[in-house]
Short mmCIF file of C-alpha atoms in Angstrom, two decimals:
data_model
loop_
_atom_site.label_atom_id
_atom_site.label_comp_id
_atom_site.label_asym_id
_atom_site.label_seq_id
_atom_site.Cartn_x
_atom_site.Cartn_y
_atom_site.Cartn_z
CA UNK P 762 26.30 -15.52 3.90
CA UNK P 763 28.53 -18.74 5.05
CA UNK P 764 32.06 -17.99 5.78
CA UNK P 765 33.14 -21.69 6.62
CA UNK P 766 36.29 -22.92 4.65
CA UNK P 767 37.03 -19.42 3.13
CA UNK P 768 40.34 -17.86 2.46
CA UNK P 769 41.36 -14.81 4.37
CA UNK P 770 40.85 -12.92 1.23
CA UNK P 771 37.26 -13.87 1.24
CA UNK P 772 36.49 -13.56 4.48
CA UNK P 773 37.85 -9.81 4.25
CA UNK P 774 35.67 -9.35 1.36
CA UNK P 775 32.46 -10.64 2.99
CA UNK P 776 33.16 -8.53 5.91
CA UNK P 777 33.48 -5.62 3.82
CA UNK P 778 30.31 -6.70 2.15
CA UNK P 779 28.61 -6.60 5.12
CA UNK P 780 29.95 -2.98 6.01
CA UNK P 781 29.34 -1.54 2.54
CA UNK P 782 26.12 -2.82 1.56
CA UNK P 783 24.19 -4.74 3.95
CA UNK P 784 24.36 -2.60 6.65
CA UNK P 785 23.32 0.55 4.71
CA UNK P 786 20.92 -1.25 3.24
CA UNK P 787 18.93 -1.31 6.45
CA UNK P 788 17.74 2.01 5.76
CA UNK P 789 18.85 2.98 2.38
CA UNK P 790 18.43 1.67 -0.68
CA UNK P 791 21.69 0.56 -2.28
CA UNK P 792 22.48 0.13 -5.88
CA UNK P 793 24.85 -2.91 -5.97
CA UNK P 794 26.92 -2.90 -9.18
CA UNK P 795 28.73 -6.08 -10.36
CA UNK P 796 31.70 -5.15 -12.79
CA UNK P 797 35.26 -5.58 -14.21
CA UNK P 798 37.71 -3.53 -15.43
CA UNK P 799 38.04 -5.05 -18.66
CA UNK P 800 34.63 -4.65 -18.92
CA UNK P 801 33.57 -1.98 -21.60
CA UNK P 802 29.67 -1.77 -20.63
CA UNK P 803 30.68 -1.76 -17.31
CA UNK P 804 32.50 1.88 -17.55
CA UNK P 805 29.91 2.84 -20.10
CA UNK P 806 27.30 2.38 -17.25
CA UNK P 807 29.38 3.45 -14.10
CA UNK P 808 29.02 7.37 -14.65
CA UNK P 809 25.46 6.99 -14.92
CA UNK P 810 25.27 5.22 -11.60
CA UNK P 811 27.63 7.91 -10.13
CA UNK P 812 25.13 10.36 -11.14
CA UNK P 813 22.25 9.05 -10.21
CA UNK P 814 24.06 8.24 -6.93
CA UNK P 815 24.87 11.98 -6.46
CA UNK P 816 21.80 12.79 -7.16
CA UNK P 817 19.83 10.68 -5.06
CA UNK P 818 21.95 10.48 -1.85
CA UNK P 819 19.66 12.94 0.28
CA UNK P 820 16.64 10.70 -0.88
CA UNK P 821 18.71 7.48 0.85
CA UNK P 822 20.12 5.82 -2.28
CA UNK P 823 23.58 4.69 -2.29
CA UNK P 824 26.18 2.93 -4.35
CA UNK P 825 28.32 0.03 -4.13
CA UNK P 826 30.56 -1.74 -6.58
CA UNK P 827 31.87 -5.30 -6.28
CA UNK P 828 34.53 -6.25 -8.87
CA UNK P 829 33.74 -10.04 -9.87
CA UNK P 830 37.50 -10.62 -10.56
CA UNK P 831 38.57 -9.54 -7.00
CA UNK P 832 35.77 -10.44 -5.12
CA UNK P 833 34.17 -14.03 -6.98
CA UNK P 834 32.83 -15.29 -3.93
CA UNK P 835 30.34 -12.20 -3.69
CA UNK P 836 29.56 -12.87 -7.28
CA UNK P 837 28.83 -16.35 -6.88
CA UNK P 838 27.02 -15.90 -4.00
CA UNK P 839 24.41 -13.60 -6.34
CA UNK P 840 24.49 -15.90 -9.52
CA UNK P 841 26.30 -13.10 -11.30
CA UNK P 842 26.58 -14.56 -15.36
CA UNK P 843 27.14 -11.86 -17.31
CA UNK P 844 28.40 -7.84 -16.08
CA UNK P 845 27.26 -5.59 -15.90
CA UNK P 846 24.95 -6.63 -13.49
CA UNK P 847 22.72 -4.38 -11.17
CA UNK P 848 20.56 -4.98 -8.11
CA UNK P 849 18.64 -3.07 -6.06
CA UNK P 850 19.21 -4.02 -2.19
CA UNK P 851 17.07 -3.19 0.79
CA UNK P 852 17.22 -4.49 4.52
CA UNK P 853 19.66 -7.08 3.02
CA UNK P 854 17.61 -8.72 -0.18
CA UNK P 855 17.78 -7.73 -3.39
CA UNK P 856 14.39 -5.43 -4.35
CA UNK P 857 14.92 -5.10 -7.97
CA UNK P 858 17.00 -6.03 -10.92
CA UNK P 859 18.45 -2.95 -12.65
CA UNK P 860 20.28 -4.47 -15.32
CA UNK P 861 18.04 -3.77 -18.10
CA UNK P 862 18.30 -0.05 -17.10
CA UNK P 863 21.09 1.61 -19.13
CA UNK P 864 19.93 5.36 -19.57
CA UNK P 865 19.59 7.51 -16.31
CA UNK P 866 16.17 8.45 -17.06
CA UNK P 867 15.16 4.67 -17.20
CA UNK P 868 17.41 4.24 -13.84
CA UNK P 869 15.63 7.24 -12.50
CA UNK P 870 12.25 5.94 -13.09
CA UNK P 871 12.67 2.56 -11.59
CA UNK P 872 14.28 4.29 -8.41
CA UNK P 873 11.38 6.59 -8.56
CA UNK P 874 9.35 3.93 -7.90
CA UNK P 875 11.10 2.14 -5.27
CA UNK P 876 11.60 4.91 -3.39
CA UNK P 877 7.66 5.32 -3.29
CA UNK P 878 7.11 1.79 -1.99
CA UNK P 879 9.78 1.44 0.63
CA UNK P 880 10.37 2.72 3.85
CA UNK P 881 13.89 4.44 2.78
CA UNK P 882 14.91 6.91 5.44
CA UNK P 883 17.29 9.60 4.22
CA UNK P 884 17.26 13.46 4.74
CA UNK P 885 14.75 14.23 2.06
CA UNK P 886 12.79 12.06 3.27
CA UNK P 887 13.24 13.36 6.74
CA UNK P 888 12.72 17.02 5.31
CA UNK P 889 9.57 16.02 3.95
CA UNK P 890 7.85 14.53 7.13
CA UNK P 891 9.02 17.65 8.85
CA UNK P 892 7.47 20.20 6.27
CA UNK P 893 4.39 17.82 5.41
CA UNK P 894 2.46 19.25 8.40
CA UNK P 895 3.42 22.77 7.76
CA UNK P 896 2.20 22.55 4.27
CA UNK P 897 -1.00 21.53 5.88
CA UNK P 898 -1.05 24.52 8.14
CA UNK P 899 -0.17 26.88 5.60
CA UNK P 900 -3.25 25.60 3.18
CA UNK P 901 -5.60 25.36 6.08
CA UNK P 902 -4.94 29.39 6.59
CA UNK P 903 -5.12 29.95 3.01
CA UNK P 904 -8.65 28.14 2.62
CA UNK P 905 -9.59 30.48 5.71
CA UNK P 906 -9.07 33.55 3.51
CA UNK P 907 -5.49 34.80 5.84
CA UNK P 908 -3.65 35.33 2.43
CA UNK P 909 -0.84 37.38 4.48
CA UNK P 910 -0.08 35.04 7.05
CA UNK P 911 -0.67 31.72 4.72
CA UNK P 912 2.23 33.50 2.57
CA UNK P 913 4.22 33.99 5.74
CA UNK P 914 4.26 30.60 6.38
CA UNK P 915 5.07 29.13 3.22
CA UNK P 916 7.87 31.84 2.83
CA UNK P 917 9.31 30.22 6.05
CA UNK P 918 8.92 26.90 4.86
CA UNK P 919 10.45 27.43 1.47
CA UNK P 920 13.42 28.75 3.45
CA UNK P 921 13.34 24.97 4.93
CA UNK P 922 12.65 23.26 1.62
CA UNK P 923 13.23 25.60 -1.18
CA UNK P 924 12.75 23.07 -3.96
CA UNK P 925 9.80 21.80 -2.87
CA UNK P 926 6.93 22.15 -5.45
CA UNK P 927 4.35 22.01 -3.28
CA UNK P 928 5.74 24.62 -1.11
CA UNK P 929 6.40 27.06 -3.91
CA UNK P 930 2.87 26.79 -5.31
CA UNK P 931 1.15 27.35 -1.84
CA UNK P 932 3.40 30.55 -1.44
CA UNK P 933 2.56 31.75 -5.04
CA UNK P 934 -1.08 31.04 -4.27
CA UNK P 935 -1.10 33.07 -1.34
CA UNK P 936 0.43 35.80 -3.07
CA UNK P 937 -2.34 35.63 -5.53
CA UNK P 938 -4.81 35.49 -2.65
CA UNK P 939 -3.35 38.78 -1.26
CA UNK P 940 -3.42 40.78 -4.53
CA UNK P 941 0.28 40.13 -5.37
CA UNK P 942 -0.29 38.74 -8.95
CA UNK P 943 2.96 40.14 -10.13
CA UNK P 944 5.08 38.58 -7.55
CA UNK P 945 3.75 35.28 -7.95
CA UNK P 946 3.92 35.65 -11.54
CA UNK P 947 7.79 36.45 -11.08
CA UNK P 948 8.07 33.74 -8.48
CA UNK P 949 6.82 30.96 -10.72
CA UNK P 950 8.47 32.31 -13.89
CA UNK P 951 11.72 31.62 -11.90
CA UNK P 952 11.32 27.70 -11.63
CA UNK P 953 12.88 25.45 -13.59
CA UNK P 954 11.04 23.71 -16.59
CA UNK P 955 11.05 20.21 -14.61
CA UNK P 956 9.58 22.14 -11.45
CA UNK P 957 7.26 23.71 -13.52
CA UNK P 958 5.36 20.60 -14.58
CA UNK P 959 4.46 19.87 -10.98
CA UNK P 960 0.75 19.88 -10.07
CA UNK P 961 0.99 22.30 -7.46
CA UNK P 962 3.06 24.71 -10.08
CA UNK P 963 0.01 23.99 -12.47
CA UNK P 964 -2.50 24.65 -9.66
CA UNK P 965 -0.71 28.16 -8.81
CA UNK P 966 -0.39 29.17 -12.67
CA UNK P 967 -4.34 28.54 -13.01
CA UNK P 968 -5.21 30.75 -9.68
CA UNK P 969 -3.07 33.52 -11.28
CA UNK P 970 -4.92 33.25 -14.51
CA UNK P 971 -7.99 33.01 -12.69
CA UNK P 972 -7.27 35.83 -10.58
CA UNK P 973 -6.47 37.83 -13.61
CA UNK P 974 -10.00 38.38 -14.48
CA UNK P 975 -10.92 41.61 -15.23
CA UNK P 976 -13.16 43.40 -12.50
CA UNK P 977 -15.58 45.38 -14.34
CA UNK P 978 -19.04 46.71 -14.47
CA UNK P 979 -21.27 44.28 -16.49
CA UNK P 980 -24.31 46.17 -16.39
CA UNK P 981 -24.48 46.38 -20.23
CA UNK P 982 -23.70 42.89 -20.62
CA UNK P 983 -26.50 41.84 -18.64
CA UNK P 984 -29.06 43.67 -20.71
CA UNK P 985 -27.16 41.97 -23.76
CA UNK P 986 -27.83 38.89 -22.16
CA UNK P 987 -31.50 39.70 -20.78
CA UNK P 988 -32.47 40.73 -24.68
CA UNK P 989 -30.30 37.75 -26.22
CA UNK P 990 -29.77 34.52 -23.85
CA UNK P 991 -27.16 33.02 -26.60
CA UNK P 992 -24.92 36.05 -26.14
CA UNK P 993 -22.23 34.11 -25.08
CA UNK P 994 -19.64 36.92 -25.59
CA UNK P 995 -21.85 38.76 -22.85
CA UNK P 996 -22.05 35.78 -20.58
CA UNK P 997 -18.62 35.14 -20.66
CA UNK P 998 -17.80 38.48 -19.79
CA UNK P 999 -19.99 38.40 -16.67
CA UNK P 1000 -18.46 35.03 -15.68
CA UNK P 1001 -15.28 37.02 -16.04
CA UNK P 1002 -16.45 40.09 -13.37
CA UNK P 1003 -17.96 37.30 -11.28
CA UNK P 1004 -14.68 35.45 -10.60
CA UNK P 1005 -12.89 38.82 -10.03
CA UNK P 1006 -15.49 39.45 -7.45
CA UNK P 1007 -14.57 36.40 -5.75
CA UNK P 1008 -18.02 34.71 -6.74
CA UNK P 1009 -17.10 31.54 -8.11
CA UNK P 1010 -20.32 29.98 -7.58
CA UNK P 1011 -22.01 32.64 -10.38
CA UNK P 1012 -18.91 32.28 -12.37
CA UNK P 1013 -19.43 28.65 -12.70
CA UNK P 1014 -23.03 28.59 -13.25
CA UNK P 1015 -22.19 31.48 -16.37
CA UNK P 1016 -19.32 29.13 -17.88
CA UNK P 1017 -21.76 25.72 -17.73
CA UNK P 1018 -24.71 27.58 -19.15
CA UNK P 1019 -22.26 28.42 -22.31
CA UNK P 1020 -20.89 24.84 -22.30
CA UNK P 1021 -24.36 23.70 -22.06
CA UNK P 1022 -25.29 25.89 -25.02
CA UNK P 1023 -22.31 26.08 -27.45
CA UNK P 1024 -19.75 23.86 -25.43
CA UNK P 1025 -17.48 24.53 -28.89
CA UNK P 1026 -17.86 28.76 -28.74
CA UNK P 1027 -14.86 30.58 -28.97
CA UNK P 1028 -12.74 27.34 -29.42
CA UNK P 1029 -14.19 25.98 -26.02
CA UNK P 1030 -13.09 29.15 -23.89
CA UNK P 1031 -15.70 28.91 -21.64
CA UNK P 1032 -14.43 25.24 -20.90
CA UNK P 1033 -11.14 26.25 -20.70
CA UNK P 1034 -11.87 29.03 -17.87
CA UNK P 1035 -14.07 26.69 -16.31
CA UNK P 1036 -11.25 23.95 -15.82
CA UNK P 1037 -8.62 26.88 -14.72
CA UNK P 1038 -11.10 27.31 -12.02
CA UNK P 1039 -11.53 23.88 -11.04
CA UNK P 1040 -7.10 23.45 -10.98
CA UNK P 1041 -7.04 26.79 -9.10
CA UNK P 1042 -9.55 25.10 -6.74
CA UNK P 1043 -7.36 21.97 -5.85
CA UNK P 1044 -8.28 18.46 -6.87
CA UNK P 1045 -9.49 17.61 -2.96
CA UNK P 1046 -11.66 21.28 -2.55
CA UNK P 1047 -15.23 19.93 -2.06
CA UNK P 1048 -16.38 22.71 -4.33
CA UNK P 1049 -14.49 21.63 -7.19
CA UNK P 1050 -15.59 18.07 -7.08
CA UNK P 1051 -19.07 19.22 -6.99
CA UNK P 1052 -18.26 21.47 -10.10
CA UNK P 1053 -16.36 18.61 -11.91
CA UNK P 1054 -19.70 16.54 -11.30
CA UNK P 1055 -21.75 19.31 -12.95
CA UNK P 1056 -19.39 19.33 -15.70
CA UNK P 1057 -19.42 15.30 -16.40
CA UNK P 1058 -23.13 15.23 -16.15
CA UNK P 1059 -23.29 18.19 -18.91
CA UNK P 1060 -20.89 16.78 -21.30
CA UNK P 1061 -21.26 13.02 -21.20
CA UNK P 1062 -25.41 12.76 -20.79
#
């Protein structure tokens, strides 16, 4: 920004802009709000911006304000023609015009998009980088069948990052694998509505539901099925028992057979249970991917 031929007040404004906007924007995302005291829409927007800045402070988002009456040179440099005008600044450059977004939900949506695209450095990002390999370790241990150790790992990570749904979901699944279904249910029930919507929590819920399948002697159902291959109730009970025994291949085979014979049986109960098994396994699980292909082939060929 040129400083030749400017007054002392303008020079101070430029230095203040450099200190409050340009320098922080090297590592943070700065919401730059052009406003004036006489501007009613500016006053309506101000508390929304303040709240977003507070909510996203640990993610590297900051708020800076420019009074267009006091700092006319700065406003002119940005060609501000009406207020409020709000820009997102990163590394000294505008990366988004936020002016048309006036509600908290709208602004958060675009801020989330920017944070996903830009190398912003905040406490939340630093914490995420720290816990990511630990989550991977917990998942590996859980996948190897050591539920108790996995639960211990996820519990320790949760002390570091208590609001991370991936951690909470992993802890709940480790509890389920360790026959602590009621503890897992209590943990999941303690989450907020927004946290409960996260895919990691949905996966843990699915694992809990799959684990709740009753373990039972199904010799009677097997005899019924041998006599009548279309006895879907008997086949479904067998699938439930196979799930309870940890034989997901046999459970999947039984559920897919029901779907193949009558996909709408019992309001689609077999498909619902099959999808719960897939969700519990996780999208990246090779077994789950193979079973999804089997289901797709059944439904769409």
